[in-house]
XYZ file of N, CA and C in Angstrom:
771
model
N 80.608 -286.509 105.511
C 79.356 -286.439 104.632
C 78.997 -284.947 104.339
N 78.702 -284.813 103.152
C 78.256 -283.375 102.738
C 76.769 -283.217 102.903
N 76.310 -282.119 103.435
C 74.921 -281.831 103.635
C 74.537 -280.759 102.701
N 73.332 -281.055 102.109
C 72.787 -280.046 101.154
C 72.200 -278.824 101.943
N 72.557 -277.593 101.486
C 72.056 -276.407 102.143
C 70.512 -276.306 101.885
N 69.828 -276.016 102.919
C 68.315 -275.971 102.821
C 67.734 -274.769 102.237
N 68.539 -273.716 102.104
C 68.109 -272.498 101.474
C 69.182 -271.582 101.205
N 68.918 -270.492 100.517
C 69.979 -269.581 100.068
C 69.982 -268.590 101.232
N 71.261 -268.120 101.451
C 71.445 -267.025 102.509
C 70.650 -265.795 101.940
N 69.885 -265.165 102.852
C 69.136 -263.863 102.454
C 70.115 -262.721 102.347
N 69.871 -261.919 101.328
C 70.686 -260.739 101.174
C 70.063 -259.720 102.024
N 70.907 -258.845 102.488
C 70.380 -257.602 103.155
C 70.053 -256.595 102.073
N 68.747 -256.244 101.922
C 68.287 -255.310 100.915
C 69.115 -254.025 100.957
N 69.594 -253.625 102.091
C 70.352 -252.366 102.210
C 71.623 -252.480 101.455
N 72.205 -253.775 101.176
C 73.455 -253.853 100.582
C 73.370 -254.238 99.125
N 72.077 -254.412 98.618
C 71.907 -254.671 97.324
C 72.171 -253.548 96.339
N 73.041 -253.883 95.280
C 73.479 -252.835 94.277
C 72.720 -253.182 93.001
N 72.060 -252.210 92.444
C 71.354 -252.425 91.183
C 72.399 -252.404 90.076
N 71.912 -253.124 88.909
C 72.774 -253.129 87.876
C 73.196 -251.834 87.305
N 74.407 -251.583 87.119
C 74.991 -250.256 86.663
C 75.241 -249.274 87.706
N 74.926 -249.619 88.835
C 75.096 -248.674 90.106
C 76.418 -248.967 90.641
N 77.167 -247.942 90.950
C 78.478 -247.983 91.627
C 78.337 -247.391 93.092
N 79.025 -248.117 93.991
C 78.899 -247.710 95.306
C 80.426 -247.664 95.831
N 80.775 -246.557 96.480
C 82.090 -246.431 96.991
C 82.293 -247.262 98.264
N 83.505 -247.454 98.617
C 83.801 -248.219 99.838
C 83.223 -247.583 101.066
N 83.274 -246.238 101.091
C 82.672 -245.549 102.257
C 81.197 -245.774 102.366
N 80.484 -245.688 101.207
C 79.089 -245.854 101.107
C 78.727 -247.294 101.578
N 79.514 -248.299 101.108
C 79.246 -249.660 101.502
C 79.426 -249.928 103.060
N 80.494 -249.186 103.595
C 80.718 -249.318 104.982
C 79.591 -248.692 105.746
N 79.031 -247.553 105.290
C 77.921 -246.955 105.864
C 76.601 -247.885 105.876
N 76.449 -248.482 104.740
C 75.245 -249.378 104.635
C 75.473 -250.483 105.522
N 76.580 -251.052 105.795
C 76.797 -252.258 106.647
C 76.650 -251.896 108.215
N 76.891 -250.562 108.465
C 76.838 -250.164 109.875
C 75.579 -249.472 110.283
N 74.859 -249.112 109.294
C 73.582 -248.216 109.537
C 72.656 -249.087 110.374
N 72.092 -248.450 111.458
C 71.237 -249.196 112.277
C 69.712 -249.337 111.711
N 69.236 -250.520 111.541
C 67.899 -250.790 111.002
C 66.900 -250.730 112.079
N 65.722 -251.176 111.823
C 64.648 -251.250 112.878
C 63.634 -250.176 112.771
N 62.592 -250.416 113.486
C 61.495 -249.490 113.484
C 61.894 -248.156 114.093
N 62.708 -248.129 115.221
C 63.001 -246.904 115.858
C 64.469 -246.669 116.050
N 65.337 -247.735 115.983
C 66.738 -247.581 116.140
C 67.174 -246.795 117.271
N 66.486 -246.780 118.397
C 66.842 -246.090 119.599
C 66.697 -244.693 119.481
N 66.009 -244.103 118.597
C 65.894 -242.683 118.360
C 64.728 -242.099 119.207
N 64.805 -240.852 119.573
C 63.690 -240.134 120.163
C 63.687 -238.772 119.486
N 62.619 -238.027 119.711
C 62.508 -236.653 119.070
C 63.582 -235.685 119.458
N 63.946 -235.744 120.647
C 64.988 -234.748 121.093
C 66.350 -234.961 120.334
N 66.609 -236.283 120.135
C 67.838 -236.713 119.445
C 67.797 -236.264 117.943
N 66.653 -236.418 117.278
C 66.422 -236.058 116.006
C 66.504 -234.508 115.800
N 65.921 -233.730 116.781
C 65.898 -232.328 116.633
C 67.332 -231.762 116.932
N 68.094 -232.353 117.826
C 69.417 -231.895 118.168
C 70.357 -232.008 117.013
N 70.189 -233.172 116.229
C 70.986 -233.365 115.055
C 70.526 -232.460 113.935
N 69.223 -232.149 113.798
C 68.711 -231.366 112.723
C 69.226 -229.927 112.943
N 69.491 -229.510 114.169
C 70.080 -228.202 114.427
C 71.422 -227.920 113.669
N 72.152 -229.031 113.351
C 73.403 -228.904 112.686
C 73.352 -228.530 111.203
N 72.124 -228.590 110.679
C 72.005 -228.306 109.269
C 71.444 -226.936 108.978
N 71.856 -226.412 107.862
C 71.150 -225.211 107.296
C 69.831 -225.801 106.744
N 68.799 -225.006 106.848
C 67.483 -225.568 106.464
C 67.443 -225.921 104.985
N 68.223 -225.328 104.135
C 68.243 -225.579 102.749
C 68.765 -227.006 102.479
N 69.599 -227.467 103.388
C 70.262 -228.774 103.207
C 69.624 -229.863 104.036
N 68.493 -229.554 104.784
C 67.882 -230.454 105.644
C 66.774 -231.356 104.872
N 66.928 -232.693 105.013
C 65.928 -233.554 104.416
C 65.895 -234.833 105.311
N 64.966 -235.734 105.041
C 64.779 -236.883 105.811
C 66.151 -237.791 105.472
N 66.633 -237.749 104.241
C 67.753 -238.633 103.897
C 69.006 -238.075 104.477
N 69.249 -236.676 104.408
C 70.456 -236.192 104.930
C 70.452 -236.288 106.417
N 69.376 -236.247 107.102
C 69.271 -236.460 108.575
C 69.554 -237.876 108.915
N 69.075 -238.884 108.171
C 69.174 -240.230 108.375
C 70.728 -240.582 108.284
N 71.315 -239.991 107.277
C 72.752 -240.237 107.012
C 73.508 -239.720 108.235
N 73.238 -238.597 108.690
C 73.970 -238.029 109.818
C 73.767 -238.886 111.087
N 72.499 -239.343 111.227
C 72.225 -240.261 112.548
C 72.755 -241.595 112.318
N 73.042 -241.933 111.048
C 73.463 -243.351 110.771
C 72.375 -244.349 111.005
N 71.206 -244.035 110.497
C 70.003 -244.962 110.642
C 69.382 -244.945 109.385
N 68.497 -245.891 109.084
C 67.602 -246.109 107.943
C 66.567 -244.938 108.041
N 66.106 -244.643 106.882
C 65.033 -243.606 106.655
C 63.811 -244.168 107.472
N 63.481 -245.502 107.427
C 62.385 -246.000 108.212
C 62.351 -245.663 109.584
N 63.605 -245.666 110.163
C 63.634 -245.302 111.684
C 63.228 -243.820 111.895
N 63.558 -242.981 111.008
C 63.073 -241.603 111.067
C 61.618 -241.521 110.925
N 61.111 -242.226 109.952
C 59.695 -242.157 109.530
C 58.825 -242.578 110.732
N 59.306 -243.281 111.673
C 58.582 -243.683 112.848
C 58.220 -242.331 113.607
N 59.111 -241.389 113.594
C 58.808 -240.164 114.308
C 58.334 -238.954 113.413
N 58.971 -239.004 112.211
C 58.754 -237.827 111.255
C 58.345 -238.363 109.986
N 57.134 -238.086 109.551
C 56.606 -238.812 108.284
C 57.166 -238.205 107.055
N 57.547 -236.911 107.051
C 57.996 -236.320 105.807
C 58.762 -235.049 106.054
N 59.296 -234.352 105.039
C 60.161 -233.162 105.229
C 59.341 -232.082 105.877
N 58.084 -231.938 105.520
C 57.270 -230.969 106.157
C 57.186 -231.096 107.768
N 57.022 -232.347 108.096
C 57.005 -232.709 109.543
C 58.286 -232.386 110.235
N 59.386 -232.674 109.513
C 60.687 -232.324 110.060
C 60.860 -230.868 110.170
N 60.443 -230.032 109.296
C 60.503 -228.616 109.410
C 59.671 -228.073 110.645
N 58.563 -228.785 110.737
C 57.688 -228.319 111.889
C 58.411 -228.614 113.238
N 59.065 -229.688 113.290
C 59.829 -230.004 114.596
C 60.917 -229.037 114.849
N 61.655 -228.700 113.676
C 62.786 -227.702 113.878
C 62.194 -226.324 114.290
N 61.067 -225.943 113.687
C 60.482 -224.692 113.956
C 60.035 -224.601 115.310
N 59.408 -225.693 115.843
C 59.053 -225.693 117.289
C 60.186 -225.606 118.228
N 61.252 -226.336 117.916
C 62.452 -226.350 118.723
C 63.074 -224.908 118.752
N 63.163 -224.285 117.718
C 63.743 -222.962 117.692
C 62.832 -221.875 118.396
N 61.551 -222.116 118.178
C 60.584 -221.286 118.859
C 60.728 -221.406 120.393
N 60.677 -222.606 120.810
C 60.741 -222.906 122.275
C 62.070 -222.444 122.897
N 63.188 -222.520 122.178
C 64.457 -222.114 122.639
C 64.586 -220.663 122.873
N 63.829 -219.881 122.005
C 63.786 -218.400 122.099
C 62.778 -217.803 123.174
N 61.696 -218.509 123.302
C 60.608 -218.028 124.185
C 60.924 -218.491 125.601
N 61.109 -217.615 126.406
C 61.370 -217.874 127.852
C 60.316 -217.384 128.753
N 60.285 -217.765 130.082
C 59.151 -217.388 130.851
C 59.506 -216.432 131.939
N 60.761 -215.870 132.069
C 61.141 -215.058 133.108
C 60.333 -213.746 133.125
N 60.116 -213.023 132.017
C 59.411 -211.899 131.934
C 57.846 -211.970 132.409
N 57.342 -213.120 131.861
C 55.965 -213.398 132.222
C 55.795 -213.647 133.731
N 56.670 -214.438 134.267
C 56.594 -214.787 135.788
C 56.767 -213.348 136.546
N 57.632 -212.535 136.096
C 57.942 -211.234 136.903
C 56.931 -210.130 136.687
N 55.998 -210.335 135.766
C 55.016 -209.248 135.509
C 54.249 -208.869 136.733
N 53.832 -207.636 136.913
C 53.151 -207.255 138.067
C 51.696 -207.759 138.305
N 51.126 -208.116 137.175
C 49.727 -208.659 137.198
C 49.465 -209.418 135.952
N 48.250 -210.040 135.832
C 47.939 -210.900 134.678
C 47.901 -210.091 133.356
N 47.549 -208.862 133.434
C 47.430 -207.994 132.275
C 48.785 -207.886 131.676
N 49.760 -207.431 132.444
C 51.051 -207.147 131.962
C 51.807 -208.537 131.550
N 51.351 -209.588 132.294
C 51.878 -210.920 131.933
C 51.494 -211.346 130.522
N 50.204 -210.941 130.221
C 49.718 -211.282 128.769
C 50.503 -210.386 127.802
N 50.720 -209.124 128.066
C 51.405 -208.344 127.196
C 52.885 -208.836 126.919
N 53.569 -209.086 128.033
C 54.927 -209.655 127.899
C 54.962 -210.879 127.041
N 53.995 -211.750 127.351
C 53.875 -213.138 126.627
C 53.667 -212.853 125.094
N 52.789 -211.872 124.852
C 52.484 -211.576 123.448
C 53.753 -211.098 122.727
N 54.416 -210.091 123.374
C 55.662 -209.522 122.723
C 56.732 -210.550 122.479
N 56.978 -211.426 123.529
C 57.966 -212.446 123.407
C 57.607 -213.490 122.439
N 56.350 -213.885 122.386
C 55.837 -214.816 121.404
C 56.055 -214.410 120.015
N 55.761 -213.104 119.719
C 55.902 -212.575 118.398
C 57.295 -212.523 118.040
N 58.186 -212.105 118.847
C 59.665 -212.019 118.622
C 60.192 -213.387 118.353
N 59.815 -214.406 119.141
C 60.225 -215.743 118.885
C 59.880 -216.365 117.523
N 58.706 -216.078 117.096
C 58.200 -216.499 115.680
C 58.896 -215.751 114.691
N 58.958 -214.473 114.771
C 59.553 -213.717 113.681
C 61.089 -214.070 113.487
N 61.776 -214.454 114.743
C 63.168 -214.859 114.567
C 63.409 -216.032 113.729
N 62.262 -216.828 113.445
C 62.428 -218.020 112.602
C 62.461 -217.716 111.133
N 62.181 -216.484 110.764
C 62.038 -216.044 109.341
C 61.098 -216.918 108.551
N 61.524 -217.419 107.411
C 60.610 -218.185 106.586
C 60.190 -219.555 107.198
N 60.892 -219.999 108.281
C 60.610 -221.241 108.957
C 59.324 -221.029 109.754
N 58.923 -219.729 109.944
C 57.714 -219.521 110.712
C 56.521 -220.172 110.015
N 56.478 -220.302 108.706
C 55.402 -220.966 107.972
C 55.197 -222.405 108.392
N 56.161 -223.056 109.137
C 56.008 -224.332 109.468
C 55.667 -224.494 110.897
N 55.362 -223.401 111.583
C 54.956 -223.380 113.043
C 53.481 -223.534 113.219
N 53.101 -224.647 113.589
C 51.580 -224.941 113.675
C 51.335 -225.430 115.058
N 50.088 -225.477 115.452
C 49.712 -225.834 116.800
C 49.018 -227.308 116.755
N 49.434 -228.095 115.739
C 48.892 -229.567 115.700
C 49.713 -230.246 116.817
N 50.753 -229.754 117.229
C 51.451 -230.160 118.477
C 51.381 -229.061 119.494
N 51.059 -229.402 120.689
C 50.901 -228.426 121.761
C 52.177 -227.645 121.990
N 52.255 -226.247 121.768
C 53.299 -225.483 121.970
C 53.786 -225.495 123.370
N 52.775 -225.652 124.337
C 53.162 -225.745 125.711
C 54.135 -226.880 126.034
N 54.030 -227.993 125.237
C 54.906 -229.101 125.431
C 56.336 -228.856 125.067
N 56.572 -227.711 124.269
C 57.928 -227.348 123.938
C 58.449 -226.158 124.558
N 57.547 -225.350 125.228
C 57.894 -224.048 125.899
C 57.118 -224.094 127.227
N 57.511 -224.952 128.130
C 56.727 -225.180 129.351
C 56.765 -223.952 130.295
N 58.009 -223.429 130.358
C 58.184 -222.379 131.384
C 57.260 -221.169 131.210
N 57.198 -220.565 129.909
C 56.309 -219.372 129.777
C 54.860 -219.824 129.900
N 54.503 -220.919 129.402
C 53.117 -221.408 129.531
C 52.783 -221.468 131.024
N 53.572 -222.096 131.746
C 53.286 -222.346 133.264
C 53.201 -220.989 133.877
N 54.138 -220.056 133.581
C 54.086 -218.695 134.216
C 52.765 -217.954 133.905
N 52.375 -218.052 132.680
C 51.162 -217.351 132.246
C 49.947 -217.959 132.922
N 49.798 -219.208 133.016
C 48.666 -219.913 133.611
C 48.745 -219.492 135.106
N 49.881 -219.462 135.817
C 49.984 -219.150 137.209
C 49.432 -217.752 137.370
N 49.727 -216.788 136.467
C 49.252 -215.439 136.582
C 47.749 -215.389 136.476
N 47.173 -216.115 135.514
C 45.775 -216.148 135.368
C 45.049 -216.779 136.497
N 45.611 -217.822 136.998
C 45.061 -218.551 138.134
C 44.921 -217.552 139.404
N 46.018 -216.869 139.564
C 46.165 -215.929 140.800
C 45.093 -214.771 140.659
N 44.842 -214.459 139.385
C 43.833 -213.383 139.133
C 42.416 -213.805 139.376
N 42.182 -215.155 139.387
C 40.756 -215.630 139.567
C 40.161 -216.269 138.420
N 40.902 -216.422 137.327
C 40.313 -217.003 136.145
C 40.165 -218.463 136.347
N 38.906 -219.127 136.096
C 38.828 -220.506 136.074
C 39.796 -221.114 134.962
N 40.108 -222.401 135.227
C 41.023 -223.023 134.342
C 40.591 -223.092 132.864
N 39.215 -223.417 132.722
C 38.735 -223.495 131.424
C 38.768 -222.145 130.654
N 38.505 -221.026 131.361
C 38.618 -219.732 130.710
C 40.060 -219.374 130.432
N 41.008 -219.854 131.347
C 42.426 -219.610 131.080
C 42.886 -220.267 129.853
N 42.489 -221.516 129.619
C 42.813 -222.316 128.498
C 42.384 -221.553 127.167
N 41.113 -221.114 127.238
C 40.544 -220.403 125.996
C 41.354 -219.072 125.772
N 41.603 -218.405 126.960
C 42.364 -217.105 126.723
C 43.724 -217.300 126.208
N 44.453 -218.220 126.612
C 45.866 -218.496 126.164
C 45.780 -218.989 124.657
N 44.816 -219.728 124.350
C 44.706 -220.183 122.913
C 44.392 -218.874 122.066
N 43.391 -218.082 122.421
C 43.197 -216.823 121.751
C 44.410 -215.882 121.505
N 45.132 -215.795 122.679
C 46.253 -214.882 122.667
C 47.405 -215.497 121.715
N 47.582 -216.817 121.757
C 48.611 -217.420 120.964
C 48.251 -217.411 119.478
N 46.903 -217.491 119.163
C 46.425 -217.483 117.692
C 46.722 -215.934 117.220
N 46.281 -214.971 118.057
C 46.494 -213.610 117.662
C 48.018 -213.316 117.276
N 48.809 -213.833 118.271
C 50.260 -213.442 118.100
C 50.921 -214.244 116.893
N 50.512 -215.437 116.633
C 51.058 -216.235 115.588
C 50.631 -215.539 114.289
N 49.354 -215.195 114.194
C 49.001 -214.598 112.930
C 49.691 -213.149 112.565
N 49.935 -212.374 113.731
C 50.521 -211.134 113.565
C 52.059 -211.330 113.173
N 52.592 -212.399 113.801
C 54.073 -212.621 113.512
C 54.257 -213.064 112.036
N 53.276 -213.825 111.565
C 53.462 -214.365 110.209
C 53.227 -213.105 109.274
N 52.426 -212.153 109.616
C 52.201 -210.995 108.860
C 53.458 -210.279 108.644
N 54.217 -210.131 109.850
C 55.528 -209.429 109.832
C 56.507 -210.112 108.858
N 56.604 -211.401 108.989
C 57.591 -212.142 108.048
C 57.146 -211.993 106.649
N 55.865 -212.098 106.385
C 55.499 -211.926 104.908
C 55.773 -210.556 104.364
N 55.488 -209.562 105.236
C 55.684 -208.125 104.871
C 57.158 -207.895 104.650
N 58.014 -208.605 105.387
C 59.492 -208.420 105.274
C 60.036 -208.887 103.941
N 59.228 -209.682 103.287
C 59.730 -210.259 101.918
C 59.410 -209.210 100.862
N 58.613 -208.294 101.074
C 58.040 -207.413 99.989
C 58.399 -206.037 100.222
N 58.407 -205.209 99.224
C 58.794 -203.815 99.332
C 57.500 -203.007 99.804
N 56.349 -203.473 99.494
C 55.085 -202.825 99.873
C 54.083 -203.619 100.805
N 53.510 -203.104 101.646
C 52.690 -203.846 102.594
C 51.643 -204.597 101.798
N 51.410 -205.847 102.072
C 50.590 -206.744 101.176
C 49.106 -206.303 101.358
N 48.580 -206.039 102.442
C 47.208 -205.847 102.567
C 46.745 -204.574 101.883
N 47.260 -203.393 102.090
C 46.888 -202.173 101.358
C 47.069 -202.337 99.907
N 48.098 -202.981 99.397
C 48.318 -203.148 97.952
C 47.243 -204.074 97.414
N 46.866 -205.095 98.115
C 45.911 -206.001 97.484
C 44.488 -205.277 97.485
N 44.197 -204.479 98.559
C 42.976 -203.716 98.560
C 42.850 -202.691 97.430
N 43.943 -202.009 97.222
C 44.035 -201.033 96.135
C 43.759 -201.704 94.788
N 44.438 -202.813 94.607
C 44.344 -203.608 93.374
C 42.902 -204.040 93.101
N 42.307 -204.573 94.132
C 40.881 -205.067 93.986
C 39.932 -203.969 93.659
N 40.096 -202.745 94.281
C 39.214 -201.616 93.965
C 39.540 -201.130 92.551
N 40.738 -201.138 92.177
C 41.121 -200.679 90.769
C 40.545 -201.589 89.741
N 40.523 -202.924 90.057
C 39.937 -203.881 89.140
C 38.462 -203.720 88.954
N 37.796 -203.331 90.004
C 36.299 -203.118 89.882
C 35.997 -201.986 88.964
N 36.831 -200.931 89.214
C 36.843 -199.848 88.268
C 35.648 -198.830 88.401
N 34.792 -199.033 89.357
C 33.669 -198.092 89.455
C 33.499 -197.821 90.924
N 33.017 -196.598 91.186
C 32.710 -196.241 92.707
C 31.677 -197.155 93.133
N 31.514 -197.221 94.453
C 30.444 -197.961 95.158
C 30.988 -198.586 96.411
N 32.220 -198.414 96.717
C 32.867 -198.857 97.898
C 33.530 -197.621 98.707
N 32.840 -196.713 99.023
C 33.373 -195.489 99.624
C 34.157 -195.787 100.921
N 33.678 -196.697 101.699
C 34.355 -196.928 102.855
C 35.735 -197.613 102.680
N 35.693 -198.568 101.848
C 36.985 -199.335 101.528
C 37.988 -198.370 100.783
N 37.493 -197.414 99.842
C 38.272 -196.502 99.257
C 39.027 -195.514 100.291
N 38.164 -195.153 101.213
C 38.723 -194.257 102.321
C 39.812 -195.073 103.043
N 39.536 -196.275 103.459
C 40.490 -197.047 104.273
C 41.799 -197.284 103.498
N 41.600 -197.463 102.132
C 42.796 -197.715 101.320
C 43.766 -196.605 101.301
N 43.086 -195.336 101.390
C 44.023 -194.181 101.446
C 44.706 -193.727 102.728
N 44.267 -194.443 103.794
C 44.719 -194.026 105.091
C 46.273 -194.409 105.437
N 46.627 -195.540 104.869
C 47.948 -195.929 105.155
C 48.304 -196.395 106.535
N 47.342 -197.029 107.138
C 47.583 -197.556 108.512
C 48.444 -198.659 108.465
N 49.498 -198.701 109.229
C 50.407 -199.820 109.314
C 49.905 -200.824 110.368
N 49.469 -201.967 109.791
C 48.928 -203.081 110.515
C 49.956 -204.177 110.772
N 51.266 -203.814 110.568
C 52.331 -204.839 110.587
C 53.254 -204.507 111.834
N 53.078 -203.333 112.384
C 54.071 -202.956 113.371
C 53.668 -203.216 114.804
N 54.478 -202.643 115.791
C 54.155 -202.980 117.189
C 52.822 -202.361 117.728
N 52.433 -201.323 116.979
C 51.109 -200.684 117.334
C 49.901 -201.672 117.089
N 49.991 -202.457 116.054
C 48.948 -203.379 115.729
C 48.794 -204.450 116.779
N 49.997 -204.905 117.168
C 50.034 -205.995 118.113
C 49.500 -205.480 119.518
N 50.002 -204.269 119.906
C 49.486 -203.644 121.156
C 47.967 -203.483 121.106
N 47.429 -202.963 119.984
C 46.010 -202.852 119.889
C 45.273 -204.135 120.035
N 45.763 -205.201 119.363
C 45.042 -206.402 119.508
C 45.069 -206.920 120.878
N 46.225 -206.893 121.576
C 46.428 -207.414 122.859
C 45.506 -206.530 123.905
N 45.351 -205.292 123.679
C 44.516 -204.456 124.636
C 43.064 -204.797 124.361
N 42.591 -205.063 123.155
C 41.148 -205.541 122.932
C 40.941 -206.870 123.554
N 41.984 -207.776 123.490
C 41.873 -209.052 124.095
C 41.779 -208.808 125.644
N 42.537 -207.946 126.262
C 42.533 -207.781 127.688
C 41.196 -207.191 128.146
N 40.689 -206.251 127.269
C 39.368 -205.681 127.684
C 38.313 -206.837 127.767
N 38.342 -207.721 126.799
C 37.354 -208.797 126.834
C 37.520 -209.756 127.970
N 38.892 -210.006 128.262
C 39.143 -210.858 129.350
C 38.736 -210.234 130.781
N 38.859 -208.969 130.830
C 38.547 -208.327 132.106
C 36.967 -208.450 132.290
N 36.240 -208.343 131.191
C 34.822 -208.434 131.275
C 34.391 -209.880 131.740
N 35.142 -210.873 131.175
C 34.892 -212.229 131.513
C 35.158 -212.495 133.024
N 36.222 -211.893 133.496
C 36.544 -212.050 134.875
C 35.584 -211.424 135.857
N 35.120 -210.142 135.554
C 34.181 -209.492 136.379
C 32.921 -210.351 136.336
N 32.455 -210.704 135.223
C 31.157 -211.467 135.089
C 31.307 -212.720 136.016
N 32.410 -213.465 135.955
C 32.607 -214.622 136.826
C 32.554 -214.264 138.360
N 32.964 -213.118 138.635
C 33.087 -212.713 140.053
C 31.875 -212.063 140.642
N 30.865 -211.774 139.789
C 29.685 -211.098 140.125
C 28.900 -211.945 140.988
N 28.324 -211.426 142.090
C 27.446 -212.305 142.941
C 26.179 -212.772 142.169
N 25.849 -213.952 142.421
C 24.677 -214.501 141.788
C 23.424 -213.987 142.424
N 22.409 -213.392 141.679
C 21.254 -212.861 142.264
C 20.457 -213.909 143.012
N 19.935 -213.567 144.174
C 19.220 -214.596 144.906
C 17.707 -214.373 144.582
N 16.979 -215.475 144.413
C 15.591 -215.336 144.112
C 14.740 -214.641 145.225
N 13.816 -213.855 144.797
C 12.917 -213.056 145.823
C 12.400 -213.925 146.798
N 12.339 -213.494 148.010
C 11.701 -214.236 149.077
C 12.598 -215.162 149.862
N 13.924 -215.210 149.444
C 14.933 -215.987 150.026
C 15.782 -215.140 151.062
């Protein structure tokens, strides 16, 4: 007896070819073997390790999915778009460069902060244009555990409360990231951006009335070099020293006690 089929076999949408579209045998084989599903067994480390194999200009969600042999949807579970993918790659390269040995070996917390700052800036500038994608919407400490642990250990040994230490490391990282991006931006141009912009603004006004800014514009101070970073870190350390002393000062006892 012949039985009527109760429904049509469902087509795999990944294998559907639109009218006029041609697909090679290799492409069809890839479509048949590509892993579907929400995650396809992927994790961030696997994604980043594969992304390392690409030149940044060639890296995209689709090219990475093809290399991993998964659907784009599986990647989107971890990485929502190309910008997010670049952020992951930037964090990975940053963490690979930033090590904690120098911070741990520093003679005291002040020198540990100086070493951390220099190594942080060097790690960011080594990214080149990719530094624009390095943000702190993901904790950098999660990608560079050793230097962060070493710095917090130094601050703890000096007597800083944990809350103060968190705020200090955040301030130091923000200072360093801004300076590193300045260096990368200045490296793209033949003239330092800030002095040029100030002179252009004063020229556009066309009348005197900003004597201090005009004097500053003529100084030619280099705010993109190592001296600028050292100045910023020393100001940071002076403030941190004051916070530490204030916290260690004895609490005055009320009269009569």
